[in-house]
Coordinates of C-alpha atoms and ligand atoms in Angstrom, one line a residue:
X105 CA -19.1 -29.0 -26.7
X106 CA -15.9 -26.7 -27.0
X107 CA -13.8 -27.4 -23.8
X108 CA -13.4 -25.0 -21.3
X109 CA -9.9 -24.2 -21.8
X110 CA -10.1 -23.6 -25.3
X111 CA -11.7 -20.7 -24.7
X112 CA -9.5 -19.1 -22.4
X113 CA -8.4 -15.8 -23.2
X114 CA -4.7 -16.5 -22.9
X115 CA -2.3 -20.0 -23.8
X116 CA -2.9 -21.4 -20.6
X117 CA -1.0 -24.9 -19.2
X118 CA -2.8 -26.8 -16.6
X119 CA -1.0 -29.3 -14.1
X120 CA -2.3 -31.5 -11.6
X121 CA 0.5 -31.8 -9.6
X122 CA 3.9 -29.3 -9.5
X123 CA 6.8 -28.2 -7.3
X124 CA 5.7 -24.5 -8.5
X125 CA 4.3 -23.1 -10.7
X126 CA 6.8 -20.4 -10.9
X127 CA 9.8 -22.6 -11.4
X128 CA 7.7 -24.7 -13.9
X129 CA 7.3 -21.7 -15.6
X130 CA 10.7 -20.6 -15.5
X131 CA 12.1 -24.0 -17.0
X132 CA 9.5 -23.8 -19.9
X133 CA 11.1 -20.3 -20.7
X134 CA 14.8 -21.0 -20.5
X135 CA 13.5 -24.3 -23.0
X136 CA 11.7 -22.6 -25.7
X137 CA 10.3 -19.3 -26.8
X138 CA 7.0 -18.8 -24.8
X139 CA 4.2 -16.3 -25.8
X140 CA 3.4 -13.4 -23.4
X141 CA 0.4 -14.1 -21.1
X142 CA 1.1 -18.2 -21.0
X143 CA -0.5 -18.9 -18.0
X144 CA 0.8 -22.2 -15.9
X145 CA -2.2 -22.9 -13.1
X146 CA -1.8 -26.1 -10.7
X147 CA -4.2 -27.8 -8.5
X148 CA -1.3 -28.4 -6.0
X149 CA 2.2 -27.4 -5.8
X150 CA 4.6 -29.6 -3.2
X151 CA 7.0 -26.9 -2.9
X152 CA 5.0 -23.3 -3.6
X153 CA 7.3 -20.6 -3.1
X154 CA 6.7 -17.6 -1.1
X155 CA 8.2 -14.4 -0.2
X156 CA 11.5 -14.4 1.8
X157 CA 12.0 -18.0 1.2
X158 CA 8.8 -18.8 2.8
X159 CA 6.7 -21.9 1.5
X160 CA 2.5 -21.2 0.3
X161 CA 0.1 -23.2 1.4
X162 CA -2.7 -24.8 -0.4
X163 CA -4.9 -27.8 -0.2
X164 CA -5.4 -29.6 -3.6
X165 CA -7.6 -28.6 -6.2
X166 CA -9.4 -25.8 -3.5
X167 CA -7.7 -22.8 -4.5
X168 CA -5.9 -20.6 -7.4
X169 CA -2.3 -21.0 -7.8
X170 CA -0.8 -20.1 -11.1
X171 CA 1.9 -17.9 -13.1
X172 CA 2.1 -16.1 -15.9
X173 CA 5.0 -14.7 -18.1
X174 CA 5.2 -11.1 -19.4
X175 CA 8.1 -9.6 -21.6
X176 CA 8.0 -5.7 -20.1
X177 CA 11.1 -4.8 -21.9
X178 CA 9.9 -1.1 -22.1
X179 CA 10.4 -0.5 -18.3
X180 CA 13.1 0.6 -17.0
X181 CA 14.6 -1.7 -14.3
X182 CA 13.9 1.0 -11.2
X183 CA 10.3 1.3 -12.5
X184 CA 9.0 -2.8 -11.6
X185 CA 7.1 -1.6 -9.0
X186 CA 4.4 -1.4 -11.4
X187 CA 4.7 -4.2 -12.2
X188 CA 4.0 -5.2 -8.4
X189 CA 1.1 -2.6 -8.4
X190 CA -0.3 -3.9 -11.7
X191 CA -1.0 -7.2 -10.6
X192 CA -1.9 -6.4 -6.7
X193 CA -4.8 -4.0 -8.0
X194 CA -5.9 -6.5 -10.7
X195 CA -6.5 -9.5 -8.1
X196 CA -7.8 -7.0 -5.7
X197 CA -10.4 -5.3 -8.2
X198 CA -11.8 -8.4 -9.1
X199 CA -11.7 -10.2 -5.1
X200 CA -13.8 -6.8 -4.3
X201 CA -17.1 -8.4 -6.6
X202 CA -17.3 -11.1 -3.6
X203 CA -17.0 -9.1 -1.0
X204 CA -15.7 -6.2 1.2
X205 CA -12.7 -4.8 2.8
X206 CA -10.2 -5.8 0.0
X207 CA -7.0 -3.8 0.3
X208 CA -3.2 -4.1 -0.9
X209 CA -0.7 -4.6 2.3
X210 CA 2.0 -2.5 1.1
X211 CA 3.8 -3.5 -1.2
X212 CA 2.0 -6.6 -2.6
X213 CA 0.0 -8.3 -0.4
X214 CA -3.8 -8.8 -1.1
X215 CA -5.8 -8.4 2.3
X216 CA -9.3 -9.1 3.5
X217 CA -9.3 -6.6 6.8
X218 CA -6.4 -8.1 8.6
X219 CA -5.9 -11.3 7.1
X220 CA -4.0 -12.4 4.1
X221 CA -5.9 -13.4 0.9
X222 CA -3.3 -13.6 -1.5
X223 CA 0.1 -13.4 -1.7
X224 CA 2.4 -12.5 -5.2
X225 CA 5.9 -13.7 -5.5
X226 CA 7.2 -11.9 -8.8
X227 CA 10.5 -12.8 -10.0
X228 CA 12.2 -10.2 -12.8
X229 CA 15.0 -10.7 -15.1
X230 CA 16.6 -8.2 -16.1
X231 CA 18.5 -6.7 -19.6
X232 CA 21.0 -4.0 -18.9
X233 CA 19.0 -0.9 -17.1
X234 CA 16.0 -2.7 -18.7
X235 CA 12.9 -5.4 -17.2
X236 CA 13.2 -7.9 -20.3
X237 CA 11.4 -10.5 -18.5
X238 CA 9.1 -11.1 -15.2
X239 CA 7.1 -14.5 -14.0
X240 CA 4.4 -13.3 -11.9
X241 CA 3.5 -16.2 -9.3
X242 CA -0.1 -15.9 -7.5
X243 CA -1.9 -17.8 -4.7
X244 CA -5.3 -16.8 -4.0
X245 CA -7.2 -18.7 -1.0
X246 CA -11.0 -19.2 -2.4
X247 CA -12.1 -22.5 -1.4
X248 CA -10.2 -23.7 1.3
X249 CA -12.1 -24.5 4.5
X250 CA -9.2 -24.7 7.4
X251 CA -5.6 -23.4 6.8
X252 CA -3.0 -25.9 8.9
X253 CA -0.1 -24.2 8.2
X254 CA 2.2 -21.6 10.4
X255 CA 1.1 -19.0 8.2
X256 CA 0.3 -16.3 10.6
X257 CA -3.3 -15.5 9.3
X258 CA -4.7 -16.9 5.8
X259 CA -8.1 -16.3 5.2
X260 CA -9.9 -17.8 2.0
X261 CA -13.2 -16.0 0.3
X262 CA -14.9 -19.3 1.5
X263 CA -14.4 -18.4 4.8
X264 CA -16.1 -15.2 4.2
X265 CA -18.7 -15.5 1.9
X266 CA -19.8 -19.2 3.3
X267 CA -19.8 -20.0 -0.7
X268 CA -17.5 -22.4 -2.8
X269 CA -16.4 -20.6 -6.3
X270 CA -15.4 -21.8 -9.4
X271 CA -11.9 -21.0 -9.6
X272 CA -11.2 -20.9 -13.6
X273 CA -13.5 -18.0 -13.8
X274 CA -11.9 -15.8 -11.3
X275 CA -8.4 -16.3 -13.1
X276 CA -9.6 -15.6 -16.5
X277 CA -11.2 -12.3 -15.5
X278 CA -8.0 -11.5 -13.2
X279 CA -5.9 -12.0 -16.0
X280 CA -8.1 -9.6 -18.1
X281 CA -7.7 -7.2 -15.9
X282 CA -4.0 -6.8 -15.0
X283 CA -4.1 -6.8 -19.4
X284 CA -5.6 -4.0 -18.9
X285 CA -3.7 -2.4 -16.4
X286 CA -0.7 -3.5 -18.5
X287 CA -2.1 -1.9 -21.6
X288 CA -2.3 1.5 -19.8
X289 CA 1.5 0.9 -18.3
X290 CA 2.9 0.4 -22.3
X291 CA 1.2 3.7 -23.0
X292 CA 2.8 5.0 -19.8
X293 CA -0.2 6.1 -18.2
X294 CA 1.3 5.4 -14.7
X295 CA -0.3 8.3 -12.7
X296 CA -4.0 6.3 -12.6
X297 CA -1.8 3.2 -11.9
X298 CA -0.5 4.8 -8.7
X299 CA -3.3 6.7 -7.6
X300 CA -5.4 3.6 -7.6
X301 CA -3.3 1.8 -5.7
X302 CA -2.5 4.5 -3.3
X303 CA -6.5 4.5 -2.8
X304 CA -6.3 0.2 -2.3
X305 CA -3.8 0.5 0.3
X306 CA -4.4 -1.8 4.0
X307 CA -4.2 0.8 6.7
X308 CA -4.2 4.0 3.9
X309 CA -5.8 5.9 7.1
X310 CA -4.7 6.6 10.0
X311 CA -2.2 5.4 12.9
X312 CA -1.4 1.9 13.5
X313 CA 1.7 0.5 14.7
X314 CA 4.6 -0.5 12.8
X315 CA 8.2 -1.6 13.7
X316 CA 11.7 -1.7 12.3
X317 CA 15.2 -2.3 13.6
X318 CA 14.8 0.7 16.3
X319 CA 12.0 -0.9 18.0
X320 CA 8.1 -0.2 17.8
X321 CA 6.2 2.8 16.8
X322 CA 2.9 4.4 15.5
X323 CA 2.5 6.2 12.0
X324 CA 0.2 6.9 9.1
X325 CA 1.2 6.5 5.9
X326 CA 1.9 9.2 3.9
X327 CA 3.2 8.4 0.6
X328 CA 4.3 4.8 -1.8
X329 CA 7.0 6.7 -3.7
X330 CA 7.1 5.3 -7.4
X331 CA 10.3 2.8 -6.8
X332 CA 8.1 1.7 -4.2
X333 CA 9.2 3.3 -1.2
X334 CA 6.7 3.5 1.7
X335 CA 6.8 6.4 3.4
X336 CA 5.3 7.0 7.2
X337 CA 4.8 10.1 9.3
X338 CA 5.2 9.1 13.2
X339 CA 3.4 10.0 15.9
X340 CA 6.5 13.1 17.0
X341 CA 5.3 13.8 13.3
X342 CA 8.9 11.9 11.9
X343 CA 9.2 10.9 8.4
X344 CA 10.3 7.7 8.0
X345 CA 11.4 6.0 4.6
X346 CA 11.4 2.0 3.9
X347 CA 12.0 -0.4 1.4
X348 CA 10.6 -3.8 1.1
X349 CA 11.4 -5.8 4.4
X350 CA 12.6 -3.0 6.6
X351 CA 9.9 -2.6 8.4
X352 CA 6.8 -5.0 9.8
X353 CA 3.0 -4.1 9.9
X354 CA 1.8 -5.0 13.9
X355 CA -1.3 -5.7 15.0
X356 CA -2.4 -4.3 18.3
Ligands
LIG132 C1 3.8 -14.6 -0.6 O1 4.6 -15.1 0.2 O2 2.9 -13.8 -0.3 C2 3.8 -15.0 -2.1 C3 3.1 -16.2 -2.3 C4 3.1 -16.6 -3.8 C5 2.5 -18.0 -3.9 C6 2.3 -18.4 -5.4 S1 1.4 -19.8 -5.6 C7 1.7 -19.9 -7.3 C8 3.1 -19.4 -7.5 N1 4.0 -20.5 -7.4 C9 4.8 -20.4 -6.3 O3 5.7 -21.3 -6.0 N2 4.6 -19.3 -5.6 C10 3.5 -18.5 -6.3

């Protein structure tokens, strides 16, 4: 029998045990030369690395945590959003053949209705105006049963569905199809990139409330500009810009 891993589509490294994936990953690139797509996936991580410093939880061996290394040195610097959509649409298309009411929380958060399902820390390095290197990091909640942690509110497809999955599989064909996305990005078909992520978007219709360092306030989004700019219209009908962290999705 030809063992499972052999016949993944991509080099892939499996751990049992890691601080992160991401800084594993890191530390194999600064060691040697590594082939784009090498995939690093753990069954547990003791420090997993969020956004804004936060930590990742995950129980061991229940759910997807991995990163993978691309070499994007066609993009220009001020165009990594893409890379950001890229990835967020390619978890989310393939979350939405288990179930409903997947969406992308603005700018890369993968959401089943109001919870979180998955969460994306990507980490660029840069070459002059140029993206000559980017470890995408990923933790996707699929079997866990109870989430312990602060996190304000995980949800894993378990929980959902009431099923268990096999996690290998899901990788492999989310890997397959941010390729793809990445295939039409190198032949700089960016328009269907954004327009299918503008369609994916948590909250793309109508008001919900929002707030930023002038207090709270209810908009509709209008626009996620291509440097990834979100932009909302108010309820006086103001336009208001933000970038990443400047303003905070409410729930009423
Ligand atoms: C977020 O805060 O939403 C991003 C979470 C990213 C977690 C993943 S788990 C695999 C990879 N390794 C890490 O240390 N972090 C990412």
């Amino acid at each position: 029998m030809i063992p499972f891993f052999e016949l993944f589509p991509m080099p892939l490294i499996h751990l049992h045990k890691t601080h992160s994936t991401n800084t594993w990953l890191r530390e194999l690139c600064q060691r040697q030369n590594v082939e784009a797509w090498t995939t690093v996936l753990a069954d547990f991580q003791t420090s997993g690395r969020g956004q804004r410093g936060n930590s990742w939880e995950s129980a061991d061996s229940k759910n997807l945590l991995f990163s993978f290394v691309i070499f994007p040195d066609f993009l220009e610097a001020s165009r990594q959003f893409l890379i950001s959509q890229i990835i967020s649409l390619g978890i989310k298309e393939e979350l939405d053949t288990y179930t409903e009411n997947i969406s992308i929380k603005w700018p890369n958060d993968i959401y089943w209705k109001n919870k979180k399902i998955a969460g994306i820390l990507i980490e660029h390095d840069l070459m002059g105006e140029k993206l000559c290197r980017s470890i995408a990091g990923i933790g996707i909640n699929i079997n866990q049963e109870i989430f312990y942690s602060s996190a304000p509110n995980p949800v894993s497809l378990f929980q959902i569905t009431g099923k268990q999955y096999e996690t290998v599989g899901i990788l492999k064909n989310i890997l397959l199809r941010i390729q793809s996305y990445y295939n039409d990005l190198c032949m700089n078909s960016t328009d269907s990139i954004e327009a299918c992520y503008k369609e994916s978007l948590f909250r793309k219709e109508g008001l919900h409330p929002y707030k930023d360092v002038n207090g709270e306030f209810f908009a509709r989004i209008v626009n996620v500009e291509p440097q990834g700019k979100l932009i909302l219209e108010d309820e006086n009908l103001k336009m208001r810009e933000y970038m990443f962290k400047e303003v905070e999705y409410l729930s009423i």
